[in-house]
mmCIF file of C-alpha atoms in Angstrom:
data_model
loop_
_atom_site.group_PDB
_atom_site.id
_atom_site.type_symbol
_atom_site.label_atom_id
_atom_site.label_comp_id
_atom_site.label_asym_id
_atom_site.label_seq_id
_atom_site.Cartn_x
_atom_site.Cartn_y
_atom_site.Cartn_z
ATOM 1 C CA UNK K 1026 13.118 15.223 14.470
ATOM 2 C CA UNK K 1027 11.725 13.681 11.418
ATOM 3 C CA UNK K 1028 13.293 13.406 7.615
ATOM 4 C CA UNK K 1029 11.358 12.741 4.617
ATOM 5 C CA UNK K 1030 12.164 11.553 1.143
ATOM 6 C CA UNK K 1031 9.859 11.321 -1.695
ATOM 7 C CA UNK K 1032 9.983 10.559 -5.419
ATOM 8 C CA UNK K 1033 8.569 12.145 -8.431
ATOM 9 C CA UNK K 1034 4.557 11.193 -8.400
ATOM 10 C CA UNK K 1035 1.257 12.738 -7.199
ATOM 11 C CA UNK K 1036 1.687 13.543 -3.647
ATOM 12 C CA UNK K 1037 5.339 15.489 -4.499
ATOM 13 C CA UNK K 1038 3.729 17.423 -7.660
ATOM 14 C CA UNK K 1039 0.921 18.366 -4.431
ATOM 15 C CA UNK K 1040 2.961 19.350 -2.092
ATOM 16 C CA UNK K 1041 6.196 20.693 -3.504
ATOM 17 C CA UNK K 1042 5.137 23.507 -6.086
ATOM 18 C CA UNK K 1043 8.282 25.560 -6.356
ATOM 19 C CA UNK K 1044 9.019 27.561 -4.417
ATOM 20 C CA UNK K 1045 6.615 26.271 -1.949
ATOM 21 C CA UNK K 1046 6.651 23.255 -0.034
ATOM 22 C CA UNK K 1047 3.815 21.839 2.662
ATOM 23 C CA UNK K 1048 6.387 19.948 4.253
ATOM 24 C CA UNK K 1049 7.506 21.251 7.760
ATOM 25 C CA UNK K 1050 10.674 18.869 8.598
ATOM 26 C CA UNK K 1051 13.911 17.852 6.788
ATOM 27 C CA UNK K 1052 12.363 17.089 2.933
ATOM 28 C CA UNK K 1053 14.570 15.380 0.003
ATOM 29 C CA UNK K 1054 12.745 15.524 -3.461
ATOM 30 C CA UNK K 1055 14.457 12.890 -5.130
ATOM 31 C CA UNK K 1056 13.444 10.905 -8.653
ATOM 32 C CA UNK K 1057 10.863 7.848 -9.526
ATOM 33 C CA UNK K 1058 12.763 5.269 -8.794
ATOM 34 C CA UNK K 1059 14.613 6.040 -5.779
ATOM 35 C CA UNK K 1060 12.907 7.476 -2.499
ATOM 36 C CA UNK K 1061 13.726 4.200 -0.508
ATOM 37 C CA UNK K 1062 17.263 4.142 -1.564
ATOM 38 C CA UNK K 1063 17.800 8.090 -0.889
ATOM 39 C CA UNK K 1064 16.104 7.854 2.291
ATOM 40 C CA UNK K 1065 18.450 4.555 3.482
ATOM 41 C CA UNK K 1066 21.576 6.837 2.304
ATOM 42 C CA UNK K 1067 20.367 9.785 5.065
ATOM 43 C CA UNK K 1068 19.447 7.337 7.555
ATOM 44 C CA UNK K 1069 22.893 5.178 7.425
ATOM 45 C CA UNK K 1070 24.890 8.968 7.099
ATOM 46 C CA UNK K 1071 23.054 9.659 10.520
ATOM 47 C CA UNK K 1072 24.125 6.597 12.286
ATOM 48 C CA UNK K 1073 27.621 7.309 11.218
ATOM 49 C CA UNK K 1074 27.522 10.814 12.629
ATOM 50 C CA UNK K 1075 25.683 9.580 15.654
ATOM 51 C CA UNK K 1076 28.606 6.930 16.339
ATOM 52 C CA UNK K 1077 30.967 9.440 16.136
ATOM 53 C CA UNK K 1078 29.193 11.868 18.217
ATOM 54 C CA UNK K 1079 28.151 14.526 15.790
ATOM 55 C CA UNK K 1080 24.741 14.178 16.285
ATOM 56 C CA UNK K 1081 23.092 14.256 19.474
ATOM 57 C CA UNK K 1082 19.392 14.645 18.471
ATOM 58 C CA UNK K 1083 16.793 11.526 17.492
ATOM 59 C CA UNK K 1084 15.914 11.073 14.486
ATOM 60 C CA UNK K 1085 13.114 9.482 12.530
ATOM 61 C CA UNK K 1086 13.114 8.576 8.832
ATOM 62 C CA UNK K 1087 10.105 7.783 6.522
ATOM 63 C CA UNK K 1088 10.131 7.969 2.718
ATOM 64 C CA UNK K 1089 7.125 8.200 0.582
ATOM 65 C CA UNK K 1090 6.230 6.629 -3.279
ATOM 66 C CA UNK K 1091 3.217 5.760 -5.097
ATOM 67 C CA UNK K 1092 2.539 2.724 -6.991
ATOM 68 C CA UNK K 1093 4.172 3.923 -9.817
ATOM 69 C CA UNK K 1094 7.567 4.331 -8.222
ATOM 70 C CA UNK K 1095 7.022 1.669 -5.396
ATOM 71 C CA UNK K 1096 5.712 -1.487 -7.139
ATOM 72 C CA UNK K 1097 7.187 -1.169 -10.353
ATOM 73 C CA UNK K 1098 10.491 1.001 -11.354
ATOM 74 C CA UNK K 1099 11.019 1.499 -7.277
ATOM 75 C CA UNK K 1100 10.449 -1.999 -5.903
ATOM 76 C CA UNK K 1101 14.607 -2.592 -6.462
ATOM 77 C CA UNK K 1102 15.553 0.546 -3.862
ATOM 78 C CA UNK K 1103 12.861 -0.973 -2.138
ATOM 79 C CA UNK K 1104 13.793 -4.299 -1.829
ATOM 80 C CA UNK K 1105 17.419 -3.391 -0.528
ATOM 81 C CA UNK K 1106 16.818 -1.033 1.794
ATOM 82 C CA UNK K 1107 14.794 -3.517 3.573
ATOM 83 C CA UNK K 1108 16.880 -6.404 3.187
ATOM 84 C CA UNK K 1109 19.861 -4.225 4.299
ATOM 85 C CA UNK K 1110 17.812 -3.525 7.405
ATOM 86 C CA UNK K 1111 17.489 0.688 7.590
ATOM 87 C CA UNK K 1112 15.656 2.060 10.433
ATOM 88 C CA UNK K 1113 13.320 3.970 8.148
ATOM 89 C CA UNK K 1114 9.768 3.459 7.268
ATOM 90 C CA UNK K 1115 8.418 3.200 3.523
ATOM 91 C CA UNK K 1116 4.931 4.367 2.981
ATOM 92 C CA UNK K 1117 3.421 3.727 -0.336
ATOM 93 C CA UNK K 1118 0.356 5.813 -1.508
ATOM 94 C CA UNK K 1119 -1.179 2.830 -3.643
ATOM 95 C CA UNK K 1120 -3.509 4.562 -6.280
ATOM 96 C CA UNK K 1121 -3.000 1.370 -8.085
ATOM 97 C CA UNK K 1122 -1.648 3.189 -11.476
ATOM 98 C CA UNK K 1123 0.551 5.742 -12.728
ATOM 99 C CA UNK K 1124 -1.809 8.681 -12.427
ATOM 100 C CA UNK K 1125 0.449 12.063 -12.337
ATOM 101 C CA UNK K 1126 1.614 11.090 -15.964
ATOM 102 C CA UNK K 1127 -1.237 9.930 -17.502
ATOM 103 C CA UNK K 1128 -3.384 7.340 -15.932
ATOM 104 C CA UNK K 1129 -0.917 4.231 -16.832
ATOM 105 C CA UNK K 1130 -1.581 0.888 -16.058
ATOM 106 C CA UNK K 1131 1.165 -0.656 -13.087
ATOM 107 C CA UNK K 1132 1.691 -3.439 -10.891
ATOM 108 C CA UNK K 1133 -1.135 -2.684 -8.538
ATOM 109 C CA UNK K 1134 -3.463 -1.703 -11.570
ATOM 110 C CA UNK K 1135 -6.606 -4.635 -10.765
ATOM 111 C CA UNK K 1136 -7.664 -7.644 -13.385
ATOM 112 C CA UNK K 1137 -9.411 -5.724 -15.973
ATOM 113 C CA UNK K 1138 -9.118 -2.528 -15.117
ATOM 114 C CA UNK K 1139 -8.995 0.374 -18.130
ATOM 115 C CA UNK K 1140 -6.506 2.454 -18.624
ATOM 116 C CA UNK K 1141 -4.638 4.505 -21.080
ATOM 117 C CA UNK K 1142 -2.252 1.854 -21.369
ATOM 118 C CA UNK K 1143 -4.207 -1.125 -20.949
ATOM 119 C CA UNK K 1144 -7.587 0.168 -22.862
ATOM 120 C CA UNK K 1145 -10.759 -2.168 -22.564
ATOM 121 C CA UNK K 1146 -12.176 -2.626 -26.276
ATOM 122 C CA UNK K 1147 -12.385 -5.526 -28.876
ATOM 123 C CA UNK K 1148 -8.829 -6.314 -28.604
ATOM 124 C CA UNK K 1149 -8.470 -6.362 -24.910
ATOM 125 C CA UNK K 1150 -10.675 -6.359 -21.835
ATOM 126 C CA UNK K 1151 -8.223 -3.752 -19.650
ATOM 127 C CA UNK K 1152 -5.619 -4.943 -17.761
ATOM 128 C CA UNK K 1153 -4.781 -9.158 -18.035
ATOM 129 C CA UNK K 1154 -2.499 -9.432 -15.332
ATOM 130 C CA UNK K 1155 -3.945 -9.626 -11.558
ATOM 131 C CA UNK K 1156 -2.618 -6.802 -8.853
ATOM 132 C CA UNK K 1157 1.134 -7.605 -7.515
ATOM 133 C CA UNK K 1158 1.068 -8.532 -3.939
ATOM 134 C CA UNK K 1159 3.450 -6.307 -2.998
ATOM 135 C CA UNK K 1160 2.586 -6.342 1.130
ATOM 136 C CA UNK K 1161 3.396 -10.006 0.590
ATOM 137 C CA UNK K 1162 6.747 -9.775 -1.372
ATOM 138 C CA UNK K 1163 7.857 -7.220 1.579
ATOM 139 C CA UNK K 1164 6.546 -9.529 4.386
ATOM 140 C CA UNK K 1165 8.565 -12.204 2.554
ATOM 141 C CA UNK K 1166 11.546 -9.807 3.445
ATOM 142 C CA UNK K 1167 11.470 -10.828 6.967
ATOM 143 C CA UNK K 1168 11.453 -7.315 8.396
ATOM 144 C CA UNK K 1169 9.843 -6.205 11.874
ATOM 145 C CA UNK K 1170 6.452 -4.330 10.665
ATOM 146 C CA UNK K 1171 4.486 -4.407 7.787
ATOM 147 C CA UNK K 1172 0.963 -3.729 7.491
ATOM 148 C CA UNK K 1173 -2.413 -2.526 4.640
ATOM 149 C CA UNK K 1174 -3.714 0.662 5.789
ATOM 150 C CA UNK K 1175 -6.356 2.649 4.060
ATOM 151 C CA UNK K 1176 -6.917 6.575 3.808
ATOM 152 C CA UNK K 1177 -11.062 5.911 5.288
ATOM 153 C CA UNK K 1178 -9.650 4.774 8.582
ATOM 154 C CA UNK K 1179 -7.418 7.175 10.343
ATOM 155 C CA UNK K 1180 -7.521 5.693 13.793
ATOM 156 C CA UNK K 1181 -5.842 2.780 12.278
ATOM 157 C CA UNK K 1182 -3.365 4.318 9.852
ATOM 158 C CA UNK K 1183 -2.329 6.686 12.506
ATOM 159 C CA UNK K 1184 -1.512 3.220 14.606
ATOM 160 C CA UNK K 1185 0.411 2.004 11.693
ATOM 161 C CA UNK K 1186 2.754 4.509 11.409
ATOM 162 C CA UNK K 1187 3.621 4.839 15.011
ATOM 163 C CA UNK K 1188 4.561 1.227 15.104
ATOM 164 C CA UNK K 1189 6.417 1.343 11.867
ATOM 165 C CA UNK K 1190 8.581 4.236 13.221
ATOM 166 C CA UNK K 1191 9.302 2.562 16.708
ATOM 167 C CA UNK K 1192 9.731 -1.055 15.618
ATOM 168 C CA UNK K 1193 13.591 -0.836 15.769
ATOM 169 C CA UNK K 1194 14.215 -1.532 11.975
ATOM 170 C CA UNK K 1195 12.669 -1.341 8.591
ATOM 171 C CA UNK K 1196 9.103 -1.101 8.339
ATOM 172 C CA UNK K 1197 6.395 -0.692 5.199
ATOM 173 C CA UNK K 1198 3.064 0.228 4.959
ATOM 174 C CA UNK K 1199 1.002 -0.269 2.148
ATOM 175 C CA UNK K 1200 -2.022 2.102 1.883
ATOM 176 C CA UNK K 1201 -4.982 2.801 -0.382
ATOM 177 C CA UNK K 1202 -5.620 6.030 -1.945
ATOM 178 C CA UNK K 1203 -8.282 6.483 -4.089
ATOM 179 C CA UNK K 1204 -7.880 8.507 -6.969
ATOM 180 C CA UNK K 1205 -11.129 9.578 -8.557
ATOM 181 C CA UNK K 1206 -9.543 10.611 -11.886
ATOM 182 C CA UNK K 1207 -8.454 7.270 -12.701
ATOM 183 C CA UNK K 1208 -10.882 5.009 -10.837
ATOM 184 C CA UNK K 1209 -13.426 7.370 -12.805
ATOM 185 C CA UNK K 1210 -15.756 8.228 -9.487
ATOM 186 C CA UNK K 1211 -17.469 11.377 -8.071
ATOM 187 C CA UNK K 1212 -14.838 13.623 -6.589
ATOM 188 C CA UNK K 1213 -16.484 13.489 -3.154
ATOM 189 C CA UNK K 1214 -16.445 9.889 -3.496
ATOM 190 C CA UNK K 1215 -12.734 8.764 -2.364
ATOM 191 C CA UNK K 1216 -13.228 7.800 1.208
ATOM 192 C CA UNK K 1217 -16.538 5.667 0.381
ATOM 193 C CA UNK K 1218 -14.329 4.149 -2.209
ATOM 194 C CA UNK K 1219 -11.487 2.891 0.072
ATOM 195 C CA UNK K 1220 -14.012 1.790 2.942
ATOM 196 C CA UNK K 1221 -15.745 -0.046 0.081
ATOM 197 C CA UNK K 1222 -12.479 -2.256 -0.482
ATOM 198 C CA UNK K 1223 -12.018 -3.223 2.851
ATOM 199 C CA UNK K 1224 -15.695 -4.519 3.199
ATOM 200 C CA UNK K 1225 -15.692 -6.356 -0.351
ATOM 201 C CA UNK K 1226 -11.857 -7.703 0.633
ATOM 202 C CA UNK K 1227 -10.263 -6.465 -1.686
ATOM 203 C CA UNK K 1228 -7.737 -4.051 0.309
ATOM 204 C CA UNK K 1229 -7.396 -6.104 4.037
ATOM 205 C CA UNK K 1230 -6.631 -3.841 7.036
ATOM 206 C CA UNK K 1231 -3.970 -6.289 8.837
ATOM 207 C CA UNK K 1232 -0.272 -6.233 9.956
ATOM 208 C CA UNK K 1233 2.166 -8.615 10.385
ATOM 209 C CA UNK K 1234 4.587 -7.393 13.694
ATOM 210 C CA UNK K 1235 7.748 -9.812 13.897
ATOM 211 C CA UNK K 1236 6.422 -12.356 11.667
ATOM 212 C CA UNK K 1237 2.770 -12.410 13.834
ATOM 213 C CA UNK K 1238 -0.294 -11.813 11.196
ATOM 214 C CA UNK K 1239 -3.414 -9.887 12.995
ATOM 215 C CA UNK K 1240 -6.416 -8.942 11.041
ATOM 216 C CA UNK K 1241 -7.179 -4.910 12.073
ATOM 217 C CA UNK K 1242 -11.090 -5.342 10.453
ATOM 218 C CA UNK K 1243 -12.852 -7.999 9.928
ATOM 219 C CA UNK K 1244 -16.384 -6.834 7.519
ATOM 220 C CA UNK K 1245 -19.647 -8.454 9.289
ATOM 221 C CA UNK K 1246 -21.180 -8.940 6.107
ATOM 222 C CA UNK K 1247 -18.711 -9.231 3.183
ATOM 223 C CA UNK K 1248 -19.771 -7.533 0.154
ATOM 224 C CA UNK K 1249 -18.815 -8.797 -3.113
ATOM 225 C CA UNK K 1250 -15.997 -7.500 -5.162
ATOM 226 C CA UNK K 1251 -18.287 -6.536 -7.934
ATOM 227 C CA UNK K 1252 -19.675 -3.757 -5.733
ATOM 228 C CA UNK K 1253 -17.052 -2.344 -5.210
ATOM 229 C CA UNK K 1254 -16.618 -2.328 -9.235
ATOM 230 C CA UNK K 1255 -19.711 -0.883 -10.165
ATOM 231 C CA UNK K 1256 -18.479 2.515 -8.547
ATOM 232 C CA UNK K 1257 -16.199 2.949 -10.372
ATOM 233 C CA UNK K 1258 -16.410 3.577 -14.744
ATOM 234 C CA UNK K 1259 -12.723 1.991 -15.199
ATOM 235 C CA UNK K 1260 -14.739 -1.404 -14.508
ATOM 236 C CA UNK K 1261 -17.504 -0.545 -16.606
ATOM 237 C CA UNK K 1262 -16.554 -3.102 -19.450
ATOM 238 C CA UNK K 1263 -16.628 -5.810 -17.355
ATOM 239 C CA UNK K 1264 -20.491 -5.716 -16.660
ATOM 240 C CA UNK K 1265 -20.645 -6.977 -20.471
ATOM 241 C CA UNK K 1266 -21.560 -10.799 -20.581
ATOM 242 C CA UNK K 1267 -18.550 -11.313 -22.737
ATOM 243 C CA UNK K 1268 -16.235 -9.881 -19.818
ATOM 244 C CA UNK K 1269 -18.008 -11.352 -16.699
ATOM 245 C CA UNK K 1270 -16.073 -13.901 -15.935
ATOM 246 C CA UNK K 1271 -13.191 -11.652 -15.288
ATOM 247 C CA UNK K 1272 -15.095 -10.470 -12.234
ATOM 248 C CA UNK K 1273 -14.816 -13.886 -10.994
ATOM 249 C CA UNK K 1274 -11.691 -14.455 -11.385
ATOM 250 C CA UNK K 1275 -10.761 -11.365 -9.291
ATOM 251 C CA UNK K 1276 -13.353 -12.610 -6.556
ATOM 252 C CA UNK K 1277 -12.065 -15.890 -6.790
ATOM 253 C CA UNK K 1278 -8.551 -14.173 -6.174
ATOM 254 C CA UNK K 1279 -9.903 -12.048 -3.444
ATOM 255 C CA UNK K 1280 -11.428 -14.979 -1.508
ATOM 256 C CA UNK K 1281 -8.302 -17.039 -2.040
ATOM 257 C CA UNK K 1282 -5.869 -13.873 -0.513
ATOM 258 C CA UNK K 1283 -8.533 -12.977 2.612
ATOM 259 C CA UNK K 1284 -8.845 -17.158 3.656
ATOM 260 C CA UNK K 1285 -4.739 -17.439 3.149
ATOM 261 C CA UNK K 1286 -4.576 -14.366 5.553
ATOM 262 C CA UNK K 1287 -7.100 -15.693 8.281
ATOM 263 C CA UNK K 1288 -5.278 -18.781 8.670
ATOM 264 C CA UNK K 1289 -1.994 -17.091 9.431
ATOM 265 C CA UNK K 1290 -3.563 -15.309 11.699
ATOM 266 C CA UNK K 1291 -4.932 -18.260 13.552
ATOM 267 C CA UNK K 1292 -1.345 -20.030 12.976
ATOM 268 C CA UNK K 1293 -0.030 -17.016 14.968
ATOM 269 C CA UNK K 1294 -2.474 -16.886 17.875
ATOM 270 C CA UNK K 1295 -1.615 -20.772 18.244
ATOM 271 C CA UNK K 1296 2.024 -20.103 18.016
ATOM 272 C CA UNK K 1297 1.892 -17.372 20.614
ATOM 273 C CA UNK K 1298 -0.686 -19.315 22.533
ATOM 274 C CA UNK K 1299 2.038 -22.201 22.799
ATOM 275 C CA UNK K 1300 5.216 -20.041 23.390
ATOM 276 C CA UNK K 1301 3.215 -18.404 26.105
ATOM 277 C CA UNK K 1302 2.453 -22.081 27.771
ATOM 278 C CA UNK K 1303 6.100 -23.038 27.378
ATOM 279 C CA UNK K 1304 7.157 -19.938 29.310
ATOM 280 C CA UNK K 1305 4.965 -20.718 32.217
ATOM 281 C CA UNK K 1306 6.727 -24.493 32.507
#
């Protein structure tokens, strides 16, 4: 049996037109700021029952947010649901702004990005503050599974959520979901946009599974970041010789993020490598 919370944002203004829903399971509507904290209040009523015998059946719980209500006003539900230890799985839907209300600027909004709230012009060249990290600050939590997924690569996001369900504790996935309103792209664009941020690095396919990093793709031939840019108009400003340099700070953050993650990768193949040598002594 599955239950499923989500909070106010794109994929619940989708799927839950009153009186209809496209959910088939046990579905809790709740508001911005609180799917993670409504879905650890089902999950910890359900132990209780199950201690005391009043539920017999297995359940799994997963609760749903975008950026919006994951990075920013969310990250606090979040952040102690996880720490408290739930056996639930978060999945954030990172569009990287606040797009049902209006195409805001928010924590996973890129270096220079436009927006309505952080408008390229004169004054300002988009957004001045680099995307939050949040698949770090959750890793940093010290939970079982955690892992970047994107929409392109089913095979792999299907993966993800079977281990975060079945890890025996919290879990959170991180995935991105193109939004061709705000990223300002062809409609039948999205999926070429999200395999496009794997291969320049920008959005890593990787998990970390009790503290072990592994990389899920590794690109052949890594394309720059500015690639991945020029498909999309939100970036448009920063093709201006005036603004260039703020694609290279955001490559210079990008190479700086992928090198960090293939060395703790490498860290925990050797750390494996040498607990699996001191088991055979």
């Amino acid at each position: 049996e599955l239950v499923t919370t989500i909070c106010t944002g794109c994929m619940e203004v989708v799927t839950t037109i009153y009186p209809f829903s496209a959910w088939r399971c046990s579905h809790i509507h709740s508001a911005f700021e609180n799917s993670a904290a409504t879905c650890s209040g089902v999950e910890a009523a359900y132990q209780a029952l199950k201690a005391r015998g009043k539920i017999d059946k297995k359940y799994k719980f997963i609760a749903f947010g975008g950026d919006g209500g994951t990075y920013d006003i969310g990250f606090q539900s979040l952040s102690g649901a996880m720490e408290r230890g739930h056996e639930m799985l978060y999945i954030c839907y990172d569009n990287e702004g606040y797009m049902n209300t209006g195409i805001q600027r928010s924590g996973a909004t890129p270096l220079g990005a436009h927006t309505n709230t952080s408008q390229a012009g004169t004054a300002k060249p988009g957004k001045e503050q680099k995307h939050k990290d949040l698949t770090a600050c959750m890793i940093a939590h010290d939970i079982p599974y955690v892992a970047q997924a994107s929409v392109h690569n089913i095979r792999d996001l299907g993966n993800k959520i079977y281990k975060g369900l079945h890890c025996g504790g919290p879990a959170f996935l991180n995935v991105l979901a193109p939004c061709h309103r705000g990223w300002r792209f062809p409609v039948d664009k999205g999926l070429e946009m999200a395999k496009l941020a794997t291969e320049t690095n920008f959005w890593p396919l990787f998990e970390v599974e009790n503290g072990a990093y592994k990389i899920n793709y590794k690109p052949k031939e890594v394309k720059p970041v500015e690639e991945w840019f020029k498909a999309q108009a939100r970036f448009k400003h920063l093709f201006n010789d005036k603004n260039k340099h703020i694609i290279a700070e955001n490559q210079k953050w990008v190479d700086i993020r992928w090198n960090r993650l293939l060395r703790r990768e490498a860290e925990s193949e050797e750390e494996a490598k040498s607990l699996a040598e001191a088991g055979k002594a």
